[in-house]
Short mmCIF file of C-alpha atoms in Angstrom, two decimals:
data_model
loop_
_atom_site.label_atom_id
_atom_site.label_comp_id
_atom_site.label_asym_id
_atom_site.label_seq_id
_atom_site.Cartn_x
_atom_site.Cartn_y
_atom_site.Cartn_z
CA ALA A 1327 0.00 0.00 0.00
CA ALA A 1328 1.16 3.52 -0.71
CA GLY A 1329 2.59 5.38 2.23
CA VAL A 1330 3.45 8.96 2.99
CA ILE A 1331 6.44 10.08 0.96
CA GLN A 1332 8.85 12.71 2.15
CA SER A 1333 11.71 14.24 0.26
CA PRO A 1334 14.51 14.67 0.61
CA ARG A 1335 15.29 12.06 3.25
CA HIS A 1336 18.44 13.87 4.31
CA LEU A 1337 19.37 17.51 3.94
CA ILE A 1338 22.45 19.39 5.01
CA LYS A 1339 22.38 23.18 5.03
CA GLU A 1340 24.48 26.02 6.31
CA LYS A 1341 23.24 28.59 8.80
CA ARG A 1342 21.08 31.29 7.25
CA GLU A 1343 20.30 29.15 4.22
CA THR A 1344 16.83 28.08 3.19
CA ALA A 1345 15.34 24.62 2.89
CA THR A 1346 12.20 23.16 1.40
CA LEU A 1347 10.80 19.88 2.63
CA LYS A 1348 8.16 18.06 0.66
CA CYS A 1349 5.43 15.71 1.72
CA TYR A 1350 3.21 13.56 -0.46
CA PRO A 1351 0.28 12.18 1.53
CA ILE A 1352 -1.34 8.84 1.02
CA PRO A 1353 -3.68 9.02 -2.00
CA ARG A 1354 -7.12 10.39 -1.07
CA HIS A 1355 -5.88 11.75 2.24
CA ASP A 1356 -6.87 15.38 2.60
CA THR A 1357 -5.09 16.30 5.82
CA VAL A 1358 -1.39 16.86 6.35
CA TYR A 1359 0.45 17.47 9.61
CA TRP A 1360 4.04 18.58 10.08
CA TYR A 1361 6.07 17.71 13.17
CA GLN A 1362 9.58 18.50 14.32
CA GLN A 1363 11.48 15.98 16.42
CA GLY A 1364 14.75 16.94 18.04
CA PRO A 1365 17.24 14.31 19.20
CA GLY A 1366 15.73 12.25 22.02
CA GLN A 1367 12.59 14.34 22.04
CA ASP A 1368 8.98 13.75 21.23
CA PRO A 1369 7.47 15.05 18.00
CA GLN A 1370 6.34 18.64 18.30
CA PHE A 1371 3.43 19.77 16.18
CA LEU A 1372 4.25 22.54 13.72
CA ILE A 1373 1.29 23.04 11.41
CA SER A 1374 -1.55 21.20 9.73
CA PHE A 1375 -3.66 21.56 6.63
CA TYR A 1376 -7.07 20.29 5.72
CA GLU A 1377 -8.34 20.57 2.17
CA LYS A 1378 -5.51 22.95 1.27
CA MET A 1379 -6.32 25.35 4.09
CA GLN A 1380 -4.26 25.77 7.22
CA SER A 1381 -6.21 24.16 10.02
CA ASP A 1382 -3.92 24.69 13.00
CA LYS A 1383 -0.57 26.04 13.95
CA GLY A 1384 1.76 24.98 16.72
CA SER A 1385 5.22 25.99 17.74
CA ILE A 1386 6.33 26.92 14.26
CA PRO A 1387 8.85 29.77 13.97
CA ASP A 1388 7.95 32.75 11.83
CA ARG A 1389 10.91 31.79 9.64
CA PHE A 1390 8.98 28.72 8.58
CA SER A 1391 6.00 28.62 6.28
CA ALA A 1392 4.04 25.84 4.71
CA GLN A 1393 1.26 25.21 2.29
CA GLN A 1394 -0.80 22.42 0.86
CA PHE A 1395 -1.25 22.33 -2.88
CA SER A 1396 -4.15 21.33 -5.09
CA ASP A 1397 -2.81 17.78 -5.35
CA TYR A 1398 -2.69 17.67 -1.53
CA HIS A 1399 1.05 17.51 -1.30
CA SER A 1400 2.58 19.91 1.17
CA GLU A 1401 5.83 21.83 1.42
CA LEU A 1402 7.52 23.20 4.50
CA ASN A 1403 9.72 26.18 3.71
CA MET A 1404 12.40 27.08 6.21
CA SER A 1405 14.42 30.26 5.93
CA SER A 1406 17.33 31.77 7.85
CA LEU A 1407 18.17 28.34 9.16
CA GLU A 1408 19.65 28.11 12.64
CA LEU A 1409 21.65 25.36 14.28
CA GLY A 1410 18.65 24.60 16.47
CA ASP A 1411 16.58 23.73 13.43
CA SER A 1412 18.55 20.51 13.07
CA ALA A 1413 15.98 17.80 13.63
CA LEU A 1414 13.83 15.16 12.06
CA TYR A 1415 10.83 16.60 10.30
CA PHE A 1416 7.88 14.30 9.93
CA CYS A 1417 4.85 14.66 7.80
CA ALA A 1418 1.71 12.70 8.56
CA SER A 1419 -1.50 12.38 6.61
CA SER A 1420 -5.02 11.34 7.42
CA LEU A 1421 -8.45 11.40 5.92
CA GLY A 1422 -10.92 13.86 7.30
CA GLY A 1423 -8.81 15.41 10.05
CA GLY A 1424 -9.76 18.86 11.25
CA GLY A 1425 -12.76 19.40 9.10
CA ASN A 1426 -15.39 17.58 11.07
CA GLY A 1427 -13.57 16.73 14.24
CA MET A 1428 -13.18 13.09 13.28
CA SER A 1429 -10.04 11.61 11.90
CA ASP A 1430 -8.91 8.26 10.76
CA GLU A 1431 -5.52 7.02 11.73
CA GLN A 1432 -2.64 9.38 11.18
CA PHE A 1433 0.05 7.85 8.99
CA PHE A 1434 3.58 9.13 9.30
CA GLY A 1435 6.19 9.44 6.61
CA PRO A 1436 9.80 8.33 7.10
CA GLY A 1437 10.92 11.85 7.90
CA THR A 1438 13.51 14.28 6.59
CA ARG A 1439 16.65 14.61 8.64
CA LEU A 1440 17.79 18.22 8.46
CA THR A 1441 21.27 19.08 9.61
CA VAL A 1442 22.24 22.72 9.87
CA LEU A 1443 25.97 23.38 10.04
CA GLY B 29 -3.44 22.73 25.35
CA GLU B 30 -2.78 19.18 26.34
CA SER B 31 0.09 17.95 28.39
CA VAL B 32 1.04 14.37 27.87
CA GLY B 33 3.82 12.69 29.76
CA LEU B 34 5.38 9.31 30.25
CA HIS B 35 6.55 8.01 33.58
CA LEU B 36 9.80 6.31 32.61
CA PRO B 37 12.26 7.28 29.88
CA THR B 38 13.77 3.80 29.49
CA LEU B 39 12.42 0.34 30.13
CA SER B 40 14.49 -2.82 29.84
CA VAL B 41 12.78 -6.18 29.77
CA GLN B 42 13.78 -9.73 29.09
CA GLU B 43 12.57 -11.32 25.91
CA GLY B 44 9.34 -13.14 26.58
CA ASP B 45 8.36 -10.97 29.54
CA ASN B 46 5.46 -8.57 29.49
CA SER B 47 6.12 -4.84 29.16
CA ILE B 48 4.06 -2.01 30.57
CA ILE B 49 4.53 1.57 29.41
CA ASN B 50 2.61 4.31 31.16
CA CYS B 51 1.36 7.71 30.12
CA ALA B 52 -0.43 10.52 31.93
CA TYR B 53 -2.49 13.25 30.35
CA SER B 54 -3.79 16.50 31.74
CA ASN B 55 -6.99 17.35 29.89
CA SER B 56 -9.94 15.49 31.36
CA ALA B 57 -11.92 16.30 28.21
CA SER B 58 -9.57 14.23 26.05
CA ASP B 59 -11.52 11.40 24.53
CA TYR B 60 -9.16 9.71 22.11
CA PHE B 61 -5.72 8.29 22.75
CA ILE B 62 -3.15 6.67 20.51
CA TRP B 63 0.01 4.70 21.06
CA TYR B 64 2.82 4.94 18.52
CA LYS B 65 5.97 2.91 18.08
CA GLN B 66 9.02 4.60 16.61
CA GLU B 67 11.98 2.55 15.49
CA SER B 68 15.31 4.19 15.00
CA GLY B 69 15.39 6.37 11.90
CA LYS B 70 11.73 5.83 11.12
CA GLY B 71 8.50 7.70 11.55
CA PRO B 72 6.06 6.87 14.34
CA GLN B 73 3.87 3.89 13.57
CA PHE B 74 0.34 3.49 14.88
CA ILE B 75 -0.04 0.62 17.31
CA ILE B 76 -3.41 0.92 18.93
CA ASP B 77 -5.94 3.53 19.93
CA ILE B 78 -8.72 3.82 22.46
CA ARG B 79 -11.67 6.11 22.94
CA SER B 80 -12.82 7.38 26.30
CA ASN B 81 -15.98 5.28 26.27
CA MET B 82 -13.75 2.25 26.75
CA ASP B 83 -11.34 1.36 29.52
CA LYS B 84 -9.58 -1.45 27.72
CA ARG B 85 -8.80 -2.38 24.17
CA GLN B 86 -6.82 -5.31 22.91
CA GLY B 87 -4.84 -5.82 19.78
CA GLN B 88 -2.35 -8.39 18.72
CA ARG B 89 -0.09 -8.83 21.77
CA VAL B 90 -0.90 -5.29 22.87
CA THR B 91 -3.48 -3.99 25.30
CA VAL B 92 -4.22 -0.40 26.14
CA LEU B 93 -5.82 0.44 29.46
CA LEU B 94 -7.44 3.78 30.12
CA ASN B 95 -8.16 5.14 33.58
CA LYS B 96 -10.06 8.36 33.12
CA THR B 97 -10.34 8.96 36.85
CA VAL B 98 -6.62 9.50 37.22
CA LYS B 99 -6.04 10.48 33.59
CA HIS B 100 -3.68 7.66 32.91
CA LEU B 101 -3.24 5.13 30.17
CA SER B 102 -0.89 2.26 29.72
CA LEU B 103 0.34 0.07 26.92
CA GLN B 104 0.93 -3.54 27.73
CA ILE B 105 2.96 -5.69 25.38
CA ALA B 106 2.71 -9.41 25.95
CA ALA B 107 5.63 -11.75 25.38
CA THR B 108 7.94 -8.92 24.40
CA GLN B 109 10.16 -9.68 21.43
CA PRO B 110 13.42 -8.11 20.22
CA GLY B 111 11.44 -6.52 17.39
CA ASP B 112 9.50 -4.57 19.98
CA SER B 113 12.59 -2.58 20.85
CA ALA B 114 11.71 1.00 19.97
CA VAL B 115 10.54 4.27 21.48
CA TYR B 116 6.88 4.31 22.39
CA PHE B 117 4.80 7.48 22.48
CA CYS B 118 1.30 8.16 23.61
CA ALA B 119 -0.50 10.91 21.76
CA VAL B 120 -3.70 12.84 22.20
CA PRO B 121 -5.39 14.83 19.44
CA ALA B 122 -6.79 18.28 19.90
CA TYR B 123 -10.58 18.27 20.08
CA ASN B 124 -10.82 19.08 16.38
CA PHE B 125 -8.05 16.69 15.30
CA ASN B 126 -6.13 19.62 13.85
CA LYS B 127 -3.05 18.57 15.79
CA PHE B 128 -1.76 15.85 18.04
CA TYR B 129 0.14 16.20 21.29
CA PHE B 130 2.86 13.64 21.90
CA GLY B 131 4.20 12.58 25.26
CA SER B 132 7.86 12.08 25.94
CA GLY B 133 8.80 8.68 24.60
CA THR B 134 9.74 5.60 26.55
CA LYS B 135 12.57 3.63 25.06
CA LEU B 136 11.93 -0.10 25.33
CA ASN B 137 15.00 -2.31 25.31
CA VAL B 138 14.35 -6.00 24.93
CA LYS B 139 17.18 -8.19 26.13
CA PRO B 140 17.53 -11.57 24.42
#
């Protein structure tokens, strides 16, 4: 079965550079969530989208922005990268999340490991 | 918001023994709870969920117990196997499922 696809899987950037992370949800899934997971930490919610509209926002820096496109894939844009941005970034998708308060299981992608030097 | 926490950061068990991982939550209105397993270098994987109208739910070798009175849930893994070695998280969605709150993970080490 198709799973959530994230690209790239690994990314190395210098401080103050920009990065774009991509997420392709499971086909027919309309909801995308982004999480940041630092070393040894739990995933922290960044932002979510339902039907191409932002549905909620968590502890996402102003330097970050995201959007969900017409084909439901999502991109997380990160600018002015800092050393502290080094983390695993996970995307998850579900069907029906946020719109009606009911959500099927949330499926996670394999993550993008971002290293900022 | 929701605060979700786990009681122990690391749990070591012998292969074949039963494992119990605990989680506490703060919002008494929370009505849906999920356990995830995260292997090294991978994304969290759904294990089992439970709604607040239940106090127990069983899956294959896993059981989740929910105690709403003390706002506590636990994940029990029967006959723990080396493949169960991973970090386990409990998670609670916001009321509108727009986001999920994760607790601090418990690392399960299974000794052969």
